[in-house]
Short mmCIF file of C-alpha atoms and ligand atoms in Angstrom, two decimals:
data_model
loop_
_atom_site.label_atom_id
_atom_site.label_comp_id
_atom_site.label_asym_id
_atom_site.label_seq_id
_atom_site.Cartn_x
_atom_site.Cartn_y
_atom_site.Cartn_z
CA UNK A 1 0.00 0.00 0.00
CA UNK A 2 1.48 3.10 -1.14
CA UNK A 3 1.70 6.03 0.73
CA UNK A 4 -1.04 9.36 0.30
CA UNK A 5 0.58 11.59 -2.43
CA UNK A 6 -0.13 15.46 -0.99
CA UNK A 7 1.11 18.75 -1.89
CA UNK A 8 0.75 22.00 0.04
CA UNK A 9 -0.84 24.79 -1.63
CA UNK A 10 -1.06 28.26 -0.41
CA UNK A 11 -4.59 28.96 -1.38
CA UNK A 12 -6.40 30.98 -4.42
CA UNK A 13 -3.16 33.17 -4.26
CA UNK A 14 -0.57 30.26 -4.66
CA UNK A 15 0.57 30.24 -8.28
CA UNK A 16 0.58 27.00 -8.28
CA UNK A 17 -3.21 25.67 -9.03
CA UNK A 18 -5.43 23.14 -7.87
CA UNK A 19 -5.80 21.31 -11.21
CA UNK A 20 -1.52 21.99 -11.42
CA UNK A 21 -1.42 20.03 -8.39
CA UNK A 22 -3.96 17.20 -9.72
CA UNK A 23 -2.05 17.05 -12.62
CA UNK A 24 0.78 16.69 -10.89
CA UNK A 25 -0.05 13.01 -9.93
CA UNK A 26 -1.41 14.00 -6.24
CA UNK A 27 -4.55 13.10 -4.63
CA UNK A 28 -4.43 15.12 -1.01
CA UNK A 29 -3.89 18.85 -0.58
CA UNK A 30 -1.96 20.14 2.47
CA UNK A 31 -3.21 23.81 3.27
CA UNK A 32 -4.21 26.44 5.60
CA UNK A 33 -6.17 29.36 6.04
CA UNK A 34 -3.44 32.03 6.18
CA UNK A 35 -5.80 34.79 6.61
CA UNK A 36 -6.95 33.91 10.39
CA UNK A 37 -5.33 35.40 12.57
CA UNK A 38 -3.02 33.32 15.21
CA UNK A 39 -4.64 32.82 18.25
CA UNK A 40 -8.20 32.77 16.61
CA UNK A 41 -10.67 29.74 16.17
CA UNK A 42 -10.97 28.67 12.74
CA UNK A 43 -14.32 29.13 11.96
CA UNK A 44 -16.61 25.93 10.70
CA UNK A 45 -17.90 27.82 8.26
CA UNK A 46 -14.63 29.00 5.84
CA UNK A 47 -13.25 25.45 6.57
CA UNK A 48 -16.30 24.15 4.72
CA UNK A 49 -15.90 27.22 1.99
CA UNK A 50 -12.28 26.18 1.85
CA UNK A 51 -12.99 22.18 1.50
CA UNK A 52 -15.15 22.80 -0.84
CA UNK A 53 -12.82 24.96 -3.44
CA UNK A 54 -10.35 22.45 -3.28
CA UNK A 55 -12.74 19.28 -4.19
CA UNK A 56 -15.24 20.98 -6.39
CA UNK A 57 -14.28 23.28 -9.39
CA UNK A 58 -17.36 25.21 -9.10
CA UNK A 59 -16.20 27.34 -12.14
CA UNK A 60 -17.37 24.36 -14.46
CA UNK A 61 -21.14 23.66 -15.44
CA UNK A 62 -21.96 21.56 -13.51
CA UNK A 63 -19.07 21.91 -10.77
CA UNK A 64 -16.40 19.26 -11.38
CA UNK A 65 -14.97 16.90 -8.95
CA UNK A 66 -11.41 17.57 -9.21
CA UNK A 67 -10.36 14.64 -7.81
CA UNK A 68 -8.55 16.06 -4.47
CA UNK A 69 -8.99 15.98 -0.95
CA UNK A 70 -8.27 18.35 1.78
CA UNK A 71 -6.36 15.72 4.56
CA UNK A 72 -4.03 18.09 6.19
CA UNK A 73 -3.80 21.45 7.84
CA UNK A 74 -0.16 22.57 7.63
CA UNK A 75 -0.24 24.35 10.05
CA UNK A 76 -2.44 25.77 12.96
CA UNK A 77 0.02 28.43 14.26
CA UNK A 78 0.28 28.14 18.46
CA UNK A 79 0.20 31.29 19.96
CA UNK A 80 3.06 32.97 21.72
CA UNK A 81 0.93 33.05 25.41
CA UNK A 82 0.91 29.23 24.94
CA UNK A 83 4.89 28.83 24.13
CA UNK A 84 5.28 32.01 26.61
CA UNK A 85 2.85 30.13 29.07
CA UNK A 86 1.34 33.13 30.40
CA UNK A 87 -1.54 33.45 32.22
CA UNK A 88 -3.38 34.17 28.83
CA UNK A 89 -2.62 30.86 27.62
CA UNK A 90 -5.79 29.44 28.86
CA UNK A 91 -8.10 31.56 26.12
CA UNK A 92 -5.34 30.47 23.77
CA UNK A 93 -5.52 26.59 24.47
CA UNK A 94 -9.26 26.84 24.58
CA UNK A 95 -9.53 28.84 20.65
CA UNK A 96 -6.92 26.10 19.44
CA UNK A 97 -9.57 23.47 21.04
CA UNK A 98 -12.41 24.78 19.14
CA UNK A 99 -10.49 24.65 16.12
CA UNK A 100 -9.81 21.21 16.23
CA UNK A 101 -13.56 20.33 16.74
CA UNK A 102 -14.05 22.54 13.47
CA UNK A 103 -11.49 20.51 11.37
CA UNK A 104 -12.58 17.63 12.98
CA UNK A 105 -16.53 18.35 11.93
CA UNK A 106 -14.77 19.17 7.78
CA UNK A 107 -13.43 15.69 7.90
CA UNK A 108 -9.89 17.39 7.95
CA UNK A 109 -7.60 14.30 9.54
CA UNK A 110 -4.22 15.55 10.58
CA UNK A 111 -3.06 19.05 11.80
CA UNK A 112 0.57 19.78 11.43
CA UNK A 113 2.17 22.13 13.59
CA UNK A 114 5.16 23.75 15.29
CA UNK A 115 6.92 25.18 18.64
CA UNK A 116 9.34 26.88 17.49
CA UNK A 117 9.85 29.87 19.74
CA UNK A 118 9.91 33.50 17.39
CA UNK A 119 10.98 32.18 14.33
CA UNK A 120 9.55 29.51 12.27
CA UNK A 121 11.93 27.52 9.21
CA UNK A 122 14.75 29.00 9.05
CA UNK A 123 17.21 29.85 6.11
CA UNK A 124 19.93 32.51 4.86
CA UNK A 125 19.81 32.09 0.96
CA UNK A 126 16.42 31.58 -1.02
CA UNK A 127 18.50 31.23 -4.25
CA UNK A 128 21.89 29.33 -3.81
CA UNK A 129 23.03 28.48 -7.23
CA UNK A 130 23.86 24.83 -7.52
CA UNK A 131 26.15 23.53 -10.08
CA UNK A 132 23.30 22.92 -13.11
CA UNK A 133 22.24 26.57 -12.49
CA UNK A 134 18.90 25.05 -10.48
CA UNK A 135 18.43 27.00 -7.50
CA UNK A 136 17.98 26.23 -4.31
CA UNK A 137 17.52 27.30 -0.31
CA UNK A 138 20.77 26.92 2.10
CA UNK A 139 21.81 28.00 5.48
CA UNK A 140 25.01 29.65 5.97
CA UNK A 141 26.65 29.49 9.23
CA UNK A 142 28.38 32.45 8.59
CA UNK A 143 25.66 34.66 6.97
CA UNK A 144 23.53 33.97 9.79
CA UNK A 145 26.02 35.33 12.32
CA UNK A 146 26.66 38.35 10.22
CA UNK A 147 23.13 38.88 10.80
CA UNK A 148 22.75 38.35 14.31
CA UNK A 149 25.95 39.91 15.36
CA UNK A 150 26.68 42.48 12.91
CA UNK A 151 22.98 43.76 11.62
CA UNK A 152 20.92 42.61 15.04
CA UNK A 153 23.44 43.32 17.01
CA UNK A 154 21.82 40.75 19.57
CA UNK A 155 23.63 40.78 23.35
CA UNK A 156 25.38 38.49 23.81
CA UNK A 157 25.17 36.69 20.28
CA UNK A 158 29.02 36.78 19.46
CA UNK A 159 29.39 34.58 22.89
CA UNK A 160 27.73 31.83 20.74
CA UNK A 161 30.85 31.26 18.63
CA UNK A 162 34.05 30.55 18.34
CA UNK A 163 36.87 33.19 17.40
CA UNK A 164 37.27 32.03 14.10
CA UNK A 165 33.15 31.67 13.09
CA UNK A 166 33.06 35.57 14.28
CA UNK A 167 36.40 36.06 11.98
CA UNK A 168 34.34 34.38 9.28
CA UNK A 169 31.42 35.84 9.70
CA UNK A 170 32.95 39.44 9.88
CA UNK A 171 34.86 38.78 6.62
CA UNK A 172 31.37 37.59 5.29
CA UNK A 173 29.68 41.10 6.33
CA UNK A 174 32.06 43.10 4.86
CA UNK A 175 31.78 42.12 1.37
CA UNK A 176 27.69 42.06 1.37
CA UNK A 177 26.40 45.04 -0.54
CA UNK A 178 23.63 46.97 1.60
CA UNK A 179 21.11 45.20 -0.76
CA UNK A 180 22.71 41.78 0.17
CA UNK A 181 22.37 43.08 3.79
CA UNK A 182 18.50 43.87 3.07
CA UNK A 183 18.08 40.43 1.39
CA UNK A 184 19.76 38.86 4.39
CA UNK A 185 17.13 40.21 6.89
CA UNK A 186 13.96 39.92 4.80
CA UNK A 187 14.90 35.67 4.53
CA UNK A 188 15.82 35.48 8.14
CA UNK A 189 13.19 37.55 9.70
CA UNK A 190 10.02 38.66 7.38
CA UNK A 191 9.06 35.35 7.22
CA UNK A 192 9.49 32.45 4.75
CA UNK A 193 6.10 30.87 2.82
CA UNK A 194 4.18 29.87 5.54
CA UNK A 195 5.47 31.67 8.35
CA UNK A 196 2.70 34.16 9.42
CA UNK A 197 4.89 36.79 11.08
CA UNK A 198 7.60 39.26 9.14
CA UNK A 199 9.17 41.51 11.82
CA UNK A 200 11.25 44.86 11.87
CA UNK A 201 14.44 44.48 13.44
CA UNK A 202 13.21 46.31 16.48
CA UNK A 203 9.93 43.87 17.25
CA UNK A 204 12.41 41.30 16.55
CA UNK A 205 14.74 42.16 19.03
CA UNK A 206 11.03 42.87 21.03
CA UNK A 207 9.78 39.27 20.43
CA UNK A 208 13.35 37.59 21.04
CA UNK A 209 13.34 39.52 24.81
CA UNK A 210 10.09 38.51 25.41
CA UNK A 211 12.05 34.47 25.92
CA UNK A 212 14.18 35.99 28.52
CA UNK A 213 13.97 33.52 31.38
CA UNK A 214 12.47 30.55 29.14
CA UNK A 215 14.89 28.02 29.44
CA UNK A 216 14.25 24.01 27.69
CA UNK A 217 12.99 23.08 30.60
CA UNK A 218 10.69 25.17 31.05
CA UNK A 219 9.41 25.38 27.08
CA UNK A 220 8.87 21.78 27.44
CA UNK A 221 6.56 22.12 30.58
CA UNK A 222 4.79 25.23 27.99
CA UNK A 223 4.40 22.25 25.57
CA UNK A 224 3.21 19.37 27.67
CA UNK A 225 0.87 21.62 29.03
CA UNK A 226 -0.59 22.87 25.52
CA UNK A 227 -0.52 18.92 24.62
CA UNK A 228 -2.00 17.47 27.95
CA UNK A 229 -5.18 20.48 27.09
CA UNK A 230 -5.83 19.42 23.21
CA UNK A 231 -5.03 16.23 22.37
CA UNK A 232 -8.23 14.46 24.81
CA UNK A 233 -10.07 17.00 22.32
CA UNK A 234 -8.17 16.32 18.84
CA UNK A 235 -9.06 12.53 19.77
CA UNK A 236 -12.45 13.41 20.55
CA UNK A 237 -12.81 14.79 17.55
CA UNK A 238 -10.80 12.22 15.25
CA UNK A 239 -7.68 14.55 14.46
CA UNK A 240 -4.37 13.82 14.41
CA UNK A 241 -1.61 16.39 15.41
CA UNK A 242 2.03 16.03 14.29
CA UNK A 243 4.67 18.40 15.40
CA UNK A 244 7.27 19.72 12.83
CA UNK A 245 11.04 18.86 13.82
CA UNK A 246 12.76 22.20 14.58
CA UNK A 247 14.22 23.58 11.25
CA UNK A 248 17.47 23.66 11.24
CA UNK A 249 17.04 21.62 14.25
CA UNK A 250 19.14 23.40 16.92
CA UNK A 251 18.76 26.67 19.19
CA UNK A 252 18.70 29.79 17.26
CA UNK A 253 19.17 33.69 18.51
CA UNK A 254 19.42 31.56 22.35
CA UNK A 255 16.28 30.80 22.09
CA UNK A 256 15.06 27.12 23.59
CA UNK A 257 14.42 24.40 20.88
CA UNK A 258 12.86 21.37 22.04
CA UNK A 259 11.80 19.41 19.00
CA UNK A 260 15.13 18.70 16.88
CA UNK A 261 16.68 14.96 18.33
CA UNK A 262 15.23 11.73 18.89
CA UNK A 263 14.97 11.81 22.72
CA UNK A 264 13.25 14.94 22.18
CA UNK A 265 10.47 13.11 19.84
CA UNK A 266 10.34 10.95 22.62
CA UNK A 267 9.98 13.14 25.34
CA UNK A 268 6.92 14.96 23.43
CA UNK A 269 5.16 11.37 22.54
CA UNK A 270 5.58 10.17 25.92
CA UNK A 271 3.52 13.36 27.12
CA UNK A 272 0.21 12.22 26.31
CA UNK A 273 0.27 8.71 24.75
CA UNK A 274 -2.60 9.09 22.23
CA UNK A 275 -1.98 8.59 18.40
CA UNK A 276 -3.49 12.16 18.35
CA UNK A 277 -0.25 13.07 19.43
CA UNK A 278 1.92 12.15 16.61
CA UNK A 279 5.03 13.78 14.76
CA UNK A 280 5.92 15.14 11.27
CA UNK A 281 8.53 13.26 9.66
CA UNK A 282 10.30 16.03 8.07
CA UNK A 283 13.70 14.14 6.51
CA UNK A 284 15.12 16.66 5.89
CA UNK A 285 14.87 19.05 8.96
CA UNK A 286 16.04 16.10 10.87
CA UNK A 287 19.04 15.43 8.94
CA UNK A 288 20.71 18.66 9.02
CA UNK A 289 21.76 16.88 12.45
CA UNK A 290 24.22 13.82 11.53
CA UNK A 291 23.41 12.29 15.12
CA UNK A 292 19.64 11.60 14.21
CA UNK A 293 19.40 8.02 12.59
CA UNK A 294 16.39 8.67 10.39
CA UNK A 295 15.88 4.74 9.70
CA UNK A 296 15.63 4.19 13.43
CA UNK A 297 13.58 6.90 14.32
CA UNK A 298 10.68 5.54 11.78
CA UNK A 299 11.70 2.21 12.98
CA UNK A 300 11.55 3.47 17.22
CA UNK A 301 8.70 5.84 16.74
CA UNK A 302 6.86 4.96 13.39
CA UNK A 303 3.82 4.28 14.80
CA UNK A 304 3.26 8.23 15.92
CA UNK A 305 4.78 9.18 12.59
CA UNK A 306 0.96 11.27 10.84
CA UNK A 307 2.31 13.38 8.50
CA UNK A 308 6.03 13.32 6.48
CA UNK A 309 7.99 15.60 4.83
CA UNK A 310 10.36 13.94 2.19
CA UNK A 311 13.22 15.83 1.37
CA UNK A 312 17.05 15.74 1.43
CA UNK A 313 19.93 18.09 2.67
CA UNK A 314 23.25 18.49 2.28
CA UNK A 315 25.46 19.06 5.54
CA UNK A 316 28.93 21.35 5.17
CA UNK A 317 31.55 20.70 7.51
CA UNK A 318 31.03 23.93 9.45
CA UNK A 319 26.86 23.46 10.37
CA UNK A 320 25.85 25.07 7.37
CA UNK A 321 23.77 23.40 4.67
CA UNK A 322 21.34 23.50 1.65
CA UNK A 323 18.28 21.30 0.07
CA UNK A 324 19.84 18.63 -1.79
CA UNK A 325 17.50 16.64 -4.73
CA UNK A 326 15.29 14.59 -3.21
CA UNK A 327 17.28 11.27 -3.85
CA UNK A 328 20.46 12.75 -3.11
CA UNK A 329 22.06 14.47 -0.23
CA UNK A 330 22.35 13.41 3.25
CA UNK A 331 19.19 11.31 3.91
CA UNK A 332 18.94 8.02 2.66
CA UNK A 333 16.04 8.14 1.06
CA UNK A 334 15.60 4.79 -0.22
CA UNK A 335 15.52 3.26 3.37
CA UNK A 336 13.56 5.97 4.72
CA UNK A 337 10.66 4.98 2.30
CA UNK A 338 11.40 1.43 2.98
CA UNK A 339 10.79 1.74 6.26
CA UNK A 340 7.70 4.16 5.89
CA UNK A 341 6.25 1.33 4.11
CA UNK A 342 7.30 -1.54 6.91
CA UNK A 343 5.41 0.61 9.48
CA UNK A 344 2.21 1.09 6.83
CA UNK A 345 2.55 -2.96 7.05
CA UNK A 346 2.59 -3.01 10.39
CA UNK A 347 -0.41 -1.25 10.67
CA UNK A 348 -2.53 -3.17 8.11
CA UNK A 349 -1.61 -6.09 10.36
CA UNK A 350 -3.37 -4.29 13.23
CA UNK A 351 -6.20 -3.28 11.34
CA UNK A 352 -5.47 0.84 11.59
CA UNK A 353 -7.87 2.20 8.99
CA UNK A 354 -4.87 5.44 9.34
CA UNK A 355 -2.04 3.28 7.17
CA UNK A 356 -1.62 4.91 4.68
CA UNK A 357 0.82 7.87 5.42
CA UNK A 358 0.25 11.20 4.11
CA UNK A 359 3.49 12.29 2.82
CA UNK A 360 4.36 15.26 0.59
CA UNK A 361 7.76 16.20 -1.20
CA UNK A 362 9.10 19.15 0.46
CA UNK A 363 11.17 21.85 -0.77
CA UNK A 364 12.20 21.44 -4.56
CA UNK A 365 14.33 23.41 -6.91
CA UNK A 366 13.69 26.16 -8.47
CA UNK A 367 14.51 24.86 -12.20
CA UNK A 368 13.35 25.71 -15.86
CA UNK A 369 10.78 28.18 -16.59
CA UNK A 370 10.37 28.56 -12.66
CA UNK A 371 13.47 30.39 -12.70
CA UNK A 372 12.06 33.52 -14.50
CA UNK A 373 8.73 33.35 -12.19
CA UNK A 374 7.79 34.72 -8.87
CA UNK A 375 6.87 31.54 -7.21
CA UNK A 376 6.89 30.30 -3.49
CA UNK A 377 10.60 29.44 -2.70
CA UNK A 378 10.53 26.21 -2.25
CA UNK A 379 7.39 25.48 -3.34
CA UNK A 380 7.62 26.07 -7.25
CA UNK A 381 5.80 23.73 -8.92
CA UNK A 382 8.32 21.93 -11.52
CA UNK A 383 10.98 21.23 -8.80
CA UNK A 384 8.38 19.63 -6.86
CA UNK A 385 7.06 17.82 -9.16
CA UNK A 386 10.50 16.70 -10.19
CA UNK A 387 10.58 15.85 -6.35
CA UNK A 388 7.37 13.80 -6.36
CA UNK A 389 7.91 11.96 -9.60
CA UNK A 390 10.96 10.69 -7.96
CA UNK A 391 9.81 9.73 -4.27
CA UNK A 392 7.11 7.90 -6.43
CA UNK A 393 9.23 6.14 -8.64
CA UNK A 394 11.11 4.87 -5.72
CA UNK A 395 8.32 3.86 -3.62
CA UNK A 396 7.10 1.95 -6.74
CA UNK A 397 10.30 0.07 -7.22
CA UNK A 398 10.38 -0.79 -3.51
CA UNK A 399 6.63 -2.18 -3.26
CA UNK A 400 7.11 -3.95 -5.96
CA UNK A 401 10.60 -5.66 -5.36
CA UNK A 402 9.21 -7.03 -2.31
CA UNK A 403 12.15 -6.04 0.32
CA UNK A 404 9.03 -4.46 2.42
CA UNK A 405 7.59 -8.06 2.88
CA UNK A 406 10.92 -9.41 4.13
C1 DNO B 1 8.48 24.82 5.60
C2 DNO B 1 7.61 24.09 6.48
C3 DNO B 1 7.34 24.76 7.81
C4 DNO B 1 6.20 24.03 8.49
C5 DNO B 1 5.89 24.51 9.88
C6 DNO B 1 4.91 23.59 10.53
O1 DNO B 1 8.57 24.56 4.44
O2 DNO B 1 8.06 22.81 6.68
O3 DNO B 1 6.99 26.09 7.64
O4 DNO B 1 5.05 24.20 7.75
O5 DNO B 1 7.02 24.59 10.65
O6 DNO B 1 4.21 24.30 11.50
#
């Protein structure tokens, strides 16, 4: 059994359509409504509105099924009072309940999500030219300490490197061009696609002091406490949640990052044991990190894996990285999948009507006629499908060479 082909769209302003995205080869559409505000309940009412633009093209006579289904919310943003855990929180946790009751009522299944403190994914360059000329995103060590130390100016940032990363970094600043500079900040902090919040340097600096005082520890007792609130309800109400691995999955700007290693997935699952409370497998994320064996984590924690990200990254020696082709890179994707589709066996075998995993490829190139449009980074619609065509092609191969059955 194959896994459920999805692809996130960004709504009627994505310029990548629904009947792209059908063409595409992909059945489920990952999405969210971008306009509500975080914090507020998502209304029953424009999830139905919503549902129904993506399965009906209404614009034919008589409206025309077009073939795709709504399965995932990527994402329902938490808001800062929860992560904070002030005394607010409480309105916040009982909004976010309400919500899931809504999605629950559309027949939405999974809600991805994230708790990653002030900034969401995270990356320095939205157009690093690889060798063929295909572009893609990267994270440079030193470009994001220029930033932080040299444009942000955060205290105490330079005490989170070595000598020689500052030297580099320094070096680094001085050549950028004030445009590079402005190009710098925008990808760092005015928000990538799907990120609701683009900041000024000064509400940054704001946002990051508002964390003053919130150590792990105490982010993961914000967490369990969100978790221990909504996931009775998102059971209740036949949802699944799956947090998103930190991306890049380590602390940024000193702020606490609790969801980037294996005994971190652990720690979060072990919270409430429910299979409401479930992860997103995002590959790639999670292999910017050599130390996190992606083959065991599906193969420890599999059962709790609702949603995945398939992607691939390539590590440099000093932390920095960018998104590799989806076969190539750091993760090994053809075990991943083979082991994606050992724990869809495993579940057949238990009768879990949920086996078949909703995955989507993440993050392609920008490549061919993409390269003269204004598209999504990331989320253009040839280097995805490149992306897709390819995890499919492999998952093929694998079903039907039998190594899952052995
Ligand atoms: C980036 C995405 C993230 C993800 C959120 C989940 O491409 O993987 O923005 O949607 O972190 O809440």
């Amino acid at each position: 059994m194959s896994m459920e082909q999805t692809w996130r769209w960004y709504g009627p302003n994505d310029p990548v359509s629904l009947w792209d995205i059908r063409q595409a080869g992909a059945t489920g559409i990952v999405t969210a409504l971008h306009e509500i505000a975080i914090g507020e309940v998502w209304d029953a009412d424009k999830l139905r509105e919503r549902k129904r633009m993506i399965e009906w093209d209404d614009s034919k006579k008589p409206a025309k099924s077009t073939g795709l289904e709504w399965t995932v919310i990527e994402s329902i943003p938490v808001h800062d009072d929860i992560k904070l855990g002030r005394p607010g929180r409480d309105v916040y946790i009982e909004k976010y309940k309400e919500s899931l009751r809504n999605v629950g009522e559309a027949g939405i299944k999974t809600v991805c999500y994230n708790f990653m403190p002030v900034v969401d994914w995270t990356r320095t360059d939205l157009e690093y030219e690889l060798e063929d000329g295909a572009r893609a995103l990267a994270f440079d060590v030193s470009e994001f300490a220029a930033f932080e130390v040299f444009i942000l100016k955060r205290p105490g940032a330079e005490k989170e490197y070595s000598e020689q990363q500052l030297k580099k970094a320094r070096k680094r600043f001085d050549k950028m061009s004030d445009q590079e500079k402005k190009i710098l900040q925008k990808n760092i902090i005015s928000g990538l696609p799907g990120a609701q919040e683009g900041y000024t340097l000064e509400k940054f600096q704001a946002k990051l002091d508002e964390y003053k005082g919130i150590d792990s520890d105490k982010y993961r007792q914000n967490l369990a406490y969100f978790l221990r609130e909504i996931i009775p309800v998102a059971e209740e109400s036949g949802v699944k949640m799956a947090i998103h691995p930190d991306d890049p999955p380590k602390p940024l700007f000193g702020l606490p990052r609790i969801v980037s290693t294996e005994d971190d997935l652990k720690y979060i699952l072990k919270i409430v044991d429910s299979v409401s409370n479930g992860l997103t497998l995002c590959t790639g994320s999670l292999a910017v990190r050599a130390d996190n064996d992606l083959v065991g984590i599906i193969e420890r924690l599999g059962a709790k894996i609702n949603f995945a990200h398939l992607r691939s990254t390539q590590r440099d020696k000093d932390g920095s990285f960018h998104e590799a082709g989806h076969l190539r890179g750091d993760v090994d994707m053809y075990n991943v999948i083979v082991a994606i589709l050992k724990e869809q066996k495993r579940r057949q075998a238990v009768y879990r009507p949920d086996f078949s995993i909703p995955m989507r490829a993440d993050h392609g190139h920008t490549i061919l006629d993409d390269l003269e449009k204004k598209t999504n980074p990331g989320y253009s619609a040839i280097g995805l499908l490149r992306g897709m065509a390819e995890l499919r092609g492999l998952e093929m191969g694998i079903e039907k060479s039998g190594v899952v059955f052995r």
